[in-house]
Coordinates of C-alpha atoms in Angstrom, one line a residue:
M1076 CA 24.8 -37.4 2.5
S1077 CA 25.7 -40.6 4.0
L1078 CA 28.8 -38.6 6.2
F1079 CA 26.1 -37.1 8.3
P1080 CA 23.5 -39.4 9.4
K1081 CA 21.7 -37.0 11.7
T1082 CA 21.0 -35.0 8.6
P1083 CA 18.1 -36.9 6.8
L1084 CA 17.2 -34.3 4.4
G1085 CA 17.5 -35.2 0.8
P1086 CA 18.7 -32.7 -1.8
L1087 CA 15.3 -32.1 -3.0
K1088 CA 13.9 -31.1 0.5
T1089 CA 16.7 -29.1 1.3
L1090 CA 16.1 -27.2 -1.6
T1091 CA 12.7 -26.5 -1.0
E1092 CA 13.4 -25.5 2.6
T1093 CA 16.4 -22.9 1.3
E1094 CA 14.3 -21.6 -1.4
L1095 CA 11.4 -21.0 1.3
R1096 CA 13.7 -19.3 3.7
I1097 CA 15.0 -17.1 0.9
K1098 CA 11.5 -16.3 -0.4
E1099 CA 10.4 -15.7 3.8
I1100 CA 13.3 -13.3 4.3
M1101 CA 12.5 -11.5 0.8
E1102 CA 9.0 -10.6 1.6
K1103 CA 10.2 -9.5 5.2
L1104 CA 12.6 -7.5 3.6
D1105 CA 9.9 -6.2 0.9
Q1106 CA 7.6 -5.5 4.2
L1107 CA 10.5 -3.4 5.5
I1108 CA 11.0 -1.6 2.4
P1109 CA 7.6 -1.0 0.5
P1110 CA 7.5 1.1 -2.6
R1111 CA 7.1 4.8 -2.3
P1112 CA 6.6 6.4 -5.3
F1113 CA 7.3 10.5 -5.5
T1114 CA 5.9 13.1 -7.9
H1115 CA 8.5 15.5 -6.5
V1116 CA 11.6 15.8 -4.6
N1117 CA 9.8 18.3 -2.4
T1118 CA 7.4 15.8 -1.0
T1119 CA 10.8 13.8 0.0
T1120 CA 12.3 13.6 3.7
S1121 CA 14.3 16.9 4.4
A1122 CA 17.1 17.1 6.9
T1123 CA 16.4 20.9 7.3
H1124 CA 12.7 20.8 8.0
S1125 CA 13.1 17.6 10.3
T1126 CA 12.6 18.8 13.9
A1127 CA 14.5 16.5 16.7
T1128 CA 13.6 17.2 20.1
I1129 CA 15.2 16.1 23.5
L1130 CA 13.0 14.0 25.7
N1131 CA 12.8 14.8 29.5
P1132 CA 16.1 17.3 28.8
R1133 CA 18.3 18.0 31.9
D1134 CA 21.3 20.5 32.3
S1135 CA 23.5 17.7 33.2
Y1136 CA 23.3 13.7 33.0
C1137 CA 25.3 10.7 34.4
R1138 CA 27.5 8.3 32.7
G1139 CA 24.8 5.2 31.7
D1140 CA 22.0 7.4 31.2
Q1141 CA 20.2 6.9 28.4
L1142 CA 19.2 10.0 26.6
D1143 CA 16.1 9.8 24.1
I1144 CA 15.5 12.4 20.8
L1145 CA 12.3 12.3 19.0
L1146 CA 12.6 12.9 15.5
E1147 CA 9.9 14.5 13.3
A1148 CA 10.5 13.7 9.6
R1149 CA 8.8 16.4 7.4
D1150 CA 9.3 17.1 3.7
H1151 CA 11.1 20.1 1.8
L1152 CA 7.7 22.0 2.3
G1153 CA 7.5 21.5 6.1
R1154 CA 4.8 18.8 6.1
R1155 CA 4.9 15.9 8.4
K1156 CA 5.7 12.9 6.8
E1157 CA 3.2 10.0 7.4
Y1158 CA 5.5 6.7 6.9
G1159 CA 8.9 5.8 7.8
G1160 CA 11.6 4.2 6.2
D1161 CA 14.2 7.0 6.1
F1162 CA 17.7 5.4 6.2
L1163 CA 19.5 7.3 9.1
R1164 CA 22.7 7.0 11.2
A1165 CA 22.9 7.9 14.7
R1166 CA 26.4 8.6 16.5
M1167 CA 27.4 10.2 19.4
S1168 CA 31.4 11.4 20.0
S1169 CA 33.9 13.4 21.7
P1170 CA 36.7 14.3 19.3
A1171 CA 39.0 14.9 22.3
L1172 CA 38.7 12.0 23.9
Q1173 CA 38.9 10.2 20.6
A1174 CA 35.5 8.7 21.8
G1175 CA 32.4 7.5 20.0
A1176 CA 29.4 5.4 19.6
A1177 CA 26.4 4.2 17.5
G1178 CA 22.9 5.9 18.6
K1179 CA 19.8 3.4 18.2
V1180 CA 17.2 4.3 15.7
T1181 CA 13.3 3.2 16.0
D1182 CA 11.1 3.6 13.4
F1183 CA 7.6 3.9 14.3
N1184 CA 6.6 3.8 10.8
N1185 CA 4.5 7.1 10.6
G1186 CA 6.9 9.3 10.3
T1187 CA 8.5 9.8 13.8
Y1188 CA 11.7 8.1 15.1
L1189 CA 13.1 7.6 18.5
V1190 CA 16.9 7.8 18.6
S1191 CA 18.7 6.5 21.8
F1192 CA 21.9 7.2 23.0
T1193 CA 23.7 5.4 25.9
L1194 CA 25.8 7.9 27.5
F1195 CA 28.8 5.8 27.7
W1196 CA 31.7 8.2 28.8
E1197 CA 31.8 11.4 30.7
G1198 CA 32.8 14.9 29.6
Q1199 CA 31.3 17.1 26.6
V1200 CA 29.4 15.0 24.0
S1201 CA 28.1 15.8 20.8
L1202 CA 24.9 13.9 19.3
S1203 CA 24.6 13.5 15.5
L1204 CA 22.0 12.0 13.2
L1205 CA 22.4 12.0 9.3
L1206 CA 19.8 11.4 6.9
M1207 CA 21.5 9.6 4.7
H1208 CA 19.0 8.6 2.2
P1209 CA 15.0 9.8 2.6
S1210 CA 12.7 6.8 2.5
E1211 CA 12.0 7.5 -1.3
G1212 CA 15.6 7.0 -1.9
A1213 CA 15.9 3.7 0.1
S1214 CA 12.7 2.3 -1.7
A1215 CA 14.3 3.3 -5.0
L1216 CA 17.4 1.5 -4.2
W1217 CA 15.8 -1.4 -2.7
R1218 CA 13.9 -1.8 -5.9
A1219 CA 16.8 -1.3 -8.2
R1220 CA 19.1 -3.7 -6.6
N1221 CA 16.5 -6.4 -7.4
Q1222 CA 16.3 -5.7 -11.0
G1223 CA 19.2 -6.9 -12.5
Y1224 CA 22.2 -8.9 -12.5
D1225 CA 24.1 -6.7 -15.0
R1226 CA 25.6 -3.9 -13.0
T1227 CA 29.1 -6.1 -13.3
I1228 CA 31.0 -7.6 -16.2
F1229 CA 32.7 -10.5 -15.2
K1230 CA 35.8 -11.9 -17.8
G1231 CA 37.0 -15.0 -17.4
K1232 CA 40.5 -16.0 -18.8
F1233 CA 41.0 -19.4 -20.2
V1234 CA 44.5 -20.9 -21.0
N1235 CA 45.5 -23.7 -23.4
G1236 CA 49.3 -23.6 -23.2
T1237 CA 50.8 -20.6 -24.3
T1238 CA 47.5 -19.3 -25.9
H1239 CA 44.6 -17.6 -24.1
V1240 CA 41.3 -15.9 -24.4
F1241 CA 39.0 -14.0 -22.3
T1242 CA 35.3 -14.6 -22.6
E1243 CA 32.3 -13.1 -20.7
C1244 CA 31.2 -14.3 -17.7
G1245 CA 28.2 -14.0 -15.0
L1246 CA 25.6 -15.2 -12.0
T1247 CA 23.3 -15.2 -15.1
L1248 CA 24.3 -14.7 -19.0
N1249 CA 21.8 -13.7 -21.6
S1250 CA 23.8 -15.4 -24.7
S1251 CA 22.8 -17.8 -27.2
A1252 CA 26.5 -19.2 -27.5
E1253 CA 27.4 -22.1 -25.8
L1254 CA 28.5 -21.7 -22.4
C1255 CA 30.4 -23.3 -19.8
E1256 CA 28.3 -23.9 -16.3
Y1257 CA 29.9 -23.8 -13.1
L1258 CA 27.5 -25.3 -10.9
D1259 CA 27.1 -26.4 -7.2
D1260 CA 24.1 -28.7 -7.4
R1261 CA 24.2 -29.4 -3.5
D1262 CA 24.1 -25.6 -2.2
H1263 CA 22.5 -24.3 -5.7
E1264 CA 25.3 -21.9 -6.7
A1265 CA 25.9 -21.3 -10.3
F1266 CA 28.3 -19.2 -12.5
Y1267 CA 28.3 -19.1 -16.2
C1268 CA 31.2 -18.1 -18.8
V1269 CA 30.9 -18.1 -22.5
K1270 CA 32.5 -21.3 -24.0
P1271 CA 35.5 -20.2 -25.7
Q1272 CA 36.3 -21.8 -29.1
H1273 CA 38.8 -24.7 -29.3
M1274 CA 39.0 -24.9 -25.2
P1275 CA 37.5 -26.8 -22.5
C1276 CA 35.5 -25.1 -19.5
E1277 CA 38.3 -26.7 -17.2
A1278 CA 41.1 -24.3 -19.0
L1279 CA 39.5 -21.5 -16.8
T1280 CA 42.0 -20.0 -14.9
H1281 CA 41.5 -16.4 -13.9
M1282 CA 38.7 -13.7 -13.4
T1283 CA 38.5 -10.0 -13.6
S1284 CA 35.6 -7.6 -13.9
K1285 CA 34.5 -4.4 -14.3
N1286 CA 31.4 -1.7 -13.8
R1287 CA 28.9 -1.8 -16.7
E1288 CA 27.5 1.6 -17.2
I1289 CA 23.9 0.7 -16.5
S1290 CA 21.1 2.1 -13.9
Y1291 CA 17.2 0.9 -13.0
L1292 CA 16.9 4.3 -11.2
T1293 CA 14.8 6.8 -12.8
A1294 CA 16.2 10.5 -13.4
K1295 CA 14.3 11.7 -10.5
E1296 CA 15.3 8.9 -8.0
K1297 CA 19.1 9.8 -8.9
S1298 CA 18.5 13.5 -8.1
L1299 CA 18.2 12.1 -4.5
F1300 CA 21.5 10.7 -4.4
N1301 CA 23.4 14.0 -5.2
R1302 CA 26.5 14.8 -2.6
S1303 CA 24.7 17.5 -1.2
K1304 CA 21.8 15.2 -0.2
V1305 CA 23.4 12.1 1.1
G1306 CA 24.6 12.4 5.1
A1307 CA 22.7 15.7 6.0
E1308 CA 22.8 16.5 9.7
M1309 CA 19.2 16.5 10.9
M1310 CA 20.3 17.9 14.7
K1311 CA 22.2 21.1 13.7
D1312 CA 20.4 23.1 16.6
L1313 CA 21.5 20.5 19.4
K1314 CA 24.0 21.8 21.3
H1315 CA 26.5 19.3 23.0
I1316 CA 25.7 17.9 26.5
D1317 CA 27.4 17.5 29.3
V1318 CA 28.2 13.8 31.2
S1319 CA 29.2 13.4 34.7
R1320 CA 30.6 10.6 36.6
C1321 CA 27.6 10.5 39.5
N1322 CA 29.3 7.5 41.3
N1323 CA 27.7 5.0 39.0
R1324 CA 28.8 1.2 39.6
E1325 CA 29.6 -0.5 36.7
M1326 CA 28.1 -4.4 36.6
I1327 CA 30.3 -6.9 36.8
K1328 CA 30.2 -8.6 32.8
E1329 CA 31.2 -12.5 32.1
K1330 CA 34.2 -12.8 30.1
C1331 CA 33.6 -12.7 26.3
Q1332 CA 33.0 -15.7 24.9
V1333 CA 31.0 -17.1 21.5
G1334 CA 27.4 -17.7 21.4
M1335 CA 26.8 -14.4 23.5
K1336 CA 23.7 -12.1 22.1
I1337 CA 25.1 -8.5 21.1
P1338 CA 23.3 -5.7 21.9
V1339 CA 23.1 -2.5 19.9
P1340 CA 25.3 -0.9 20.5
G1341 CA 28.0 -3.3 21.7
G1342 CA 30.5 -1.0 22.2
Y1343 CA 32.2 2.5 22.4
T1344 CA 35.5 3.8 21.5
L1345 CA 37.6 5.7 24.1
Q1346 CA 40.9 6.9 23.6
K1347 CA 40.8 4.7 20.5
R1348 CA 40.2 1.8 22.2
W1349 CA 37.3 -0.3 21.5
I1350 CA 35.5 -1.6 24.6
T1351 CA 32.3 -3.8 24.9
T1352 CA 29.2 -3.3 26.6
F1353 CA 28.3 -7.1 27.0
C1354 CA 31.6 -8.9 27.9
K1355 CA 34.5 -8.5 30.1
Q1356 CA 37.5 -7.9 27.8
I1357 CA 41.0 -8.8 28.9
P1358 CA 43.7 -7.0 27.9
L1359 CA 46.6 -9.3 26.1
D1360 CA 50.0 -8.5 26.0
T1361 CA 52.5 -9.9 23.4
I1362 CA 53.3 -12.6 25.5
M1363 CA 49.6 -13.8 26.4
K1364 CA 49.0 -13.4 22.5
N1365 CA 51.6 -15.7 21.6
G1366 CA 50.6 -17.9 24.4
C1367 CA 47.0 -18.0 23.0
L1368 CA 47.8 -18.5 19.5
K1369 CA 50.4 -21.3 20.1
G1370 CA 49.3 -24.7 18.3
K1371 CA 46.6 -22.6 16.7
L1372 CA 45.2 -23.2 13.2
I1373 CA 42.9 -20.1 11.9
Y1374 CA 41.2 -20.0 9.0
L1375 CA 40.1 -16.7 7.6
F1376 CA 37.5 -17.1 4.6
G1377 CA 36.4 -13.3 3.3
D1378 CA 37.0 -10.5 1.4
S1379 CA 39.9 -7.7 1.5
T1380 CA 38.7 -6.2 4.8
L1381 CA 39.8 -9.7 6.3
R1382 CA 42.7 -9.6 4.6
Q1383 CA 43.7 -6.6 6.5
W1384 CA 43.9 -8.8 9.4
I1385 CA 46.7 -11.0 8.1
Y1386 CA 48.9 -7.8 7.3
Y1387 CA 48.1 -6.6 10.2
L1388 CA 49.1 -9.6 12.9
P1389 CA 52.7 -9.6 12.1
K1390 CA 53.1 -5.6 12.7
V1391 CA 52.4 -6.8 16.5
I1392 CA 53.4 -10.6 16.8
K1393 CA 56.9 -10.5 15.1
T1394 CA 57.4 -14.5 15.1
L1395 CA 54.5 -14.5 12.6
K1396 CA 56.0 -14.8 9.1
F1397 CA 54.6 -15.1 5.9
F1398 CA 55.0 -18.3 3.9
D1399 CA 55.4 -17.7 -0.1
L1400 CA 52.9 -20.2 -1.7
H1401 CA 54.3 -18.9 -5.4
E1402 CA 51.1 -17.0 -6.2
T1403 CA 50.7 -13.7 -7.3
G1404 CA 48.5 -10.6 -7.0
N1405 CA 46.8 -8.9 -3.9
F1406 CA 43.8 -11.7 -4.1
K1407 CA 46.4 -15.0 -3.9
K1408 CA 46.1 -17.0 -0.5
H1409 CA 48.2 -15.5 2.2
L1410 CA 49.7 -18.0 5.0
L1411 CA 51.1 -17.0 8.0
L1412 CA 53.4 -19.2 10.2
D1413 CA 55.1 -19.6 13.3
A1414 CA 56.4 -22.8 12.9
E1415 CA 58.2 -23.2 16.4
R1416 CA 54.7 -22.2 18.2
H1417 CA 52.8 -24.4 15.5
T1418 CA 50.7 -21.4 14.7
L1419 CA 49.0 -21.2 11.2
I1420 CA 46.8 -18.3 10.0
Q1421 CA 45.4 -18.1 6.2
W1422 CA 43.3 -15.9 4.4
K1423 CA 41.5 -17.1 1.3
K1424 CA 39.1 -14.9 -0.6
H1425 CA 36.0 -15.8 -0.9
S1426 CA 34.2 -17.0 -3.9
L1427 CA 32.3 -15.2 -6.9
P1428 CA 31.1 -13.0 -7.2
F1429 CA 34.3 -11.2 -6.1
V1430 CA 34.1 -7.3 -7.6
T1431 CA 37.6 -6.3 -8.6
L1432 CA 39.5 -4.9 -11.7
Q1433 CA 42.6 -6.9 -10.8
L1434 CA 43.0 -10.3 -12.4
Y1435 CA 42.7 -13.2 -9.9
S1436 CA 43.3 -16.6 -9.8
V1437 CA 40.0 -19.1 -9.7
I1438 CA 42.4 -21.9 -9.2
D1439 CA 42.2 -23.4 -5.4
H1440 CA 39.3 -21.3 -5.2
D1441 CA 35.8 -22.4 -3.6
Y1442 CA 32.7 -21.0 -1.9
I1443 CA 33.0 -20.7 1.9
P1444 CA 30.5 -23.8 2.5
R1445 CA 33.0 -26.2 0.7
E1446 CA 36.0 -24.4 2.1
I1447 CA 34.7 -25.1 5.5
D1448 CA 33.4 -28.5 4.8
R1449 CA 37.3 -29.8 4.1
L1450 CA 38.3 -28.7 7.9
L1451 CA 38.1 -31.5 10.3
G1452 CA 37.8 -29.0 13.1
D1453 CA 39.2 -29.8 17.1
K1454 CA 39.1 -27.2 20.0
N1455 CA 42.2 -25.4 18.4
T1456 CA 40.8 -24.7 15.3
I1457 CA 39.4 -21.4 14.3
V1458 CA 37.2 -20.3 11.2
V1459 CA 36.6 -16.3 10.6
I1460 CA 33.7 -15.7 8.1
S1461 CA 33.3 -12.1 6.5
F1462 CA 31.6 -11.5 3.4
G1463 CA 29.0 -8.7 2.0
Q1464 CA 30.8 -5.7 0.1
H1465 CA 31.4 -7.7 -3.3
F1466 CA 27.5 -8.7 -3.1
R1467 CA 26.3 -4.9 -2.8
S1468 CA 25.6 -4.9 -6.5
F1469 CA 23.5 -8.2 -7.1
P1470 CA 20.1 -9.1 -6.3
M1471 CA 19.7 -9.6 -2.6
D1472 CA 18.4 -13.5 -3.0
I1473 CA 22.3 -13.9 -4.1
F1474 CA 23.6 -13.0 -0.5
I1475 CA 20.8 -14.4 1.3
R1476 CA 21.5 -18.0 -0.4
R1477 CA 25.2 -17.4 0.6
T1478 CA 24.5 -16.6 4.1
I1479 CA 22.4 -19.8 4.8
N1480 CA 24.9 -22.2 2.5
V1481 CA 27.3 -20.9 5.2
R1482 CA 25.2 -21.4 8.2
K1483 CA 24.5 -24.6 6.9
A1484 CA 28.3 -25.4 6.8
I1485 CA 28.9 -24.0 10.3
E1486 CA 26.4 -26.6 11.6
R1487 CA 27.8 -29.8 9.7
L1488 CA 31.3 -28.5 11.4
F1489 CA 29.8 -28.4 15.0
L1490 CA 28.3 -31.7 14.4
R1491 CA 31.5 -33.1 13.6
S1492 CA 33.5 -31.0 15.8
P1493 CA 31.5 -28.9 18.7
A1494 CA 34.8 -27.4 20.0
T1495 CA 35.6 -25.4 16.9
K1496 CA 35.6 -21.9 17.1
V1497 CA 33.7 -19.8 14.6
I1498 CA 33.5 -16.1 14.1
I1499 CA 31.6 -13.7 12.1
K1500 CA 32.7 -10.4 11.6
T1501 CA 30.1 -8.3 10.0
E1502 CA 31.0 -6.0 7.1
N1503 CA 32.0 -2.1 7.6
M1504 CA 30.6 0.9 6.2
R1505 CA 32.4 2.6 3.5
E1506 CA 32.7 5.4 2.0
M1507 CA 29.6 8.1 2.2
H1508 CA 29.8 9.5 -1.7
I1509 CA 30.5 6.0 -3.4
E1510 CA 27.8 5.3 -6.0
A1511 CA 24.9 4.5 -3.9
E1512 CA 23.0 2.1 -6.2
R1513 CA 26.1 0.0 -7.0
F1514 CA 27.9 0.2 -3.9
G1515 CA 26.4 2.2 -1.4
D1516 CA 26.1 1.6 2.6
F1517 CA 22.3 1.1 2.2
H1518 CA 22.7 -2.1 0.8
G1519 CA 25.5 -3.1 3.2
Y1520 CA 23.3 -2.1 6.5
I1521 CA 20.0 -4.2 4.7
Q1522 CA 22.9 -7.6 4.3
Y1523 CA 24.0 -6.9 8.0
L1524 CA 20.5 -7.2 9.6
T1525 CA 20.0 -10.2 7.3
M1526 CA 23.0 -11.8 8.2
K1527 CA 22.6 -11.5 11.7
D1528 CA 19.3 -12.4 11.7
I1529 CA 20.3 -15.6 9.7
F1530 CA 23.3 -16.3 12.5
K1531 CA 21.1 -15.4 15.2
D1532 CA 21.0 -18.5 17.3
L1533 CA 24.1 -20.1 16.2
N1534 CA 26.9 -21.1 18.7
V1535 CA 29.2 -18.3 17.2
G1536 CA 31.3 -15.1 18.0
I1537 CA 30.0 -11.9 16.4
I1538 CA 32.6 -9.1 15.8
D1539 CA 30.2 -6.1 14.7
A1540 CA 32.3 -4.4 12.4
W1541 CA 29.6 -2.1 11.6
D1542 CA 28.7 -0.9 15.0
M1543 CA 32.6 -0.8 15.3
S1544 CA 32.8 1.7 12.1
I1545 CA 29.9 4.1 13.4
A1546 CA 31.7 4.4 16.4
Y1547 CA 35.3 5.2 15.2
G1548 CA 33.6 7.3 12.5
T1549 CA 35.5 5.6 9.4
N1550 CA 33.8 6.0 6.4
T1551 CA 36.2 3.8 4.5
V1552 CA 36.2 0.3 3.2
H1553 CA 38.9 -0.5 4.6
P1554 CA 39.5 1.3 8.0
P1555 CA 42.4 2.4 9.7
D1556 CA 45.2 -0.1 11.5
H1557 CA 43.9 1.1 15.1
V1558 CA 40.2 0.0 14.1
I1559 CA 41.7 -3.5 12.6
G1560 CA 43.6 -3.8 15.7
N1561 CA 40.7 -3.6 18.1
Q1562 CA 38.7 -5.8 15.9
I1563 CA 41.6 -8.6 16.5
D1564 CA 41.6 -7.5 20.3
M1565 CA 38.1 -8.6 19.8
F1566 CA 38.6 -12.0 18.1
L1567 CA 41.3 -13.1 20.7
N1568 CA 38.9 -12.2 23.2
Y1569 CA 36.7 -15.0 22.2
I1570 CA 39.0 -17.6 21.5
C1571 CA 41.7 -17.1 24.4

């Protein structure tokens, strides 16, 4: 700790502080998602029987108005629900204008919800409210998630000369065999592998994973996640609404910069372009982008949704070229260089848990906090961080611990270099009908809320990929190029 005299916390005190914070966040989430046992599917929330009513309806609306809808949740027998907790997704859209935005849902915890839409553009607007999961399903997913570490089987490859062997690995291992322990004592991160015979633990070079056929849901609970029940429309009877300009004057906003508080929703799409509601975006042409990136060192730490950035950038900035680091596979370190302009952009995967069937190297591979600790930082250094998708199938405390550790590393970076810019890209939605218990968006949404809470008062820029993926209506883990391009435009607005 001698490097950081301003941080007088010893390891024991830091541990207690982190453990207390994890406990506090878990208790808050347990209150948010209480147990909802049910005797029959008929007593769970029904999209068909629930009623949505526009409050203070009008024949026409003005751009900028707020439209409020009261939702009364009912079960399959038509009875009013007396508690909240349904996992809902609100969206407004105008397909002809390629326009979309998320709505805001307020849960009154008594079976009624307020769904608010800000009418950002003029034209015919359609409204949608999807019942992703009833509260009983959300509660079951939360319980199941925190019950076990064994939904994913990791296999580690150990190499000694011309021979190699695979052994079982994991965040915890129930094994009487001798184990290799890969521990980060400061951040209390741990990973284990069964020690191979006649090989040292240091011989671990690669990792792969696969799903274990295991579930912590009952058969009755599983029935709530049938395809027909996930993402059912709750506002079938509401016709589209007409929005006019009405000479509404737009408020002058200040330029986008790191540290700004982001409302919900934080923007909307129009003609496929992302338009923020809280700051002024500057349209950047290629010359401006090249000028902005001159002399910049940009480090991307995260998963494949952030790797999409490094694939997209050379398409729009032709002077950026990939540099071959002699590594193999999709999850190798990627490096883009423009030697003439002294621009470097690097993508590195975040460390374990990293879930993929593909074999990936664990050499030169570390937890994001350790990667951040190696950066000196300056006004031309930018760090972009994104993780979440690979954590969905593990108990929530793993994600919370990692997020807190990343925050602490950012604080240490700001101590030695306040001018360094840090951007957090939240995780985005993924396929609607993927296995809910293992990878579903309910887990992602809880992580999204938690990450925003942990980072809320840090001087970082947020790219709200969750908000953007609702607006664009992209139910895919890897959004299309036009969405990636708009994420990068938002990033450039923060750093240029």
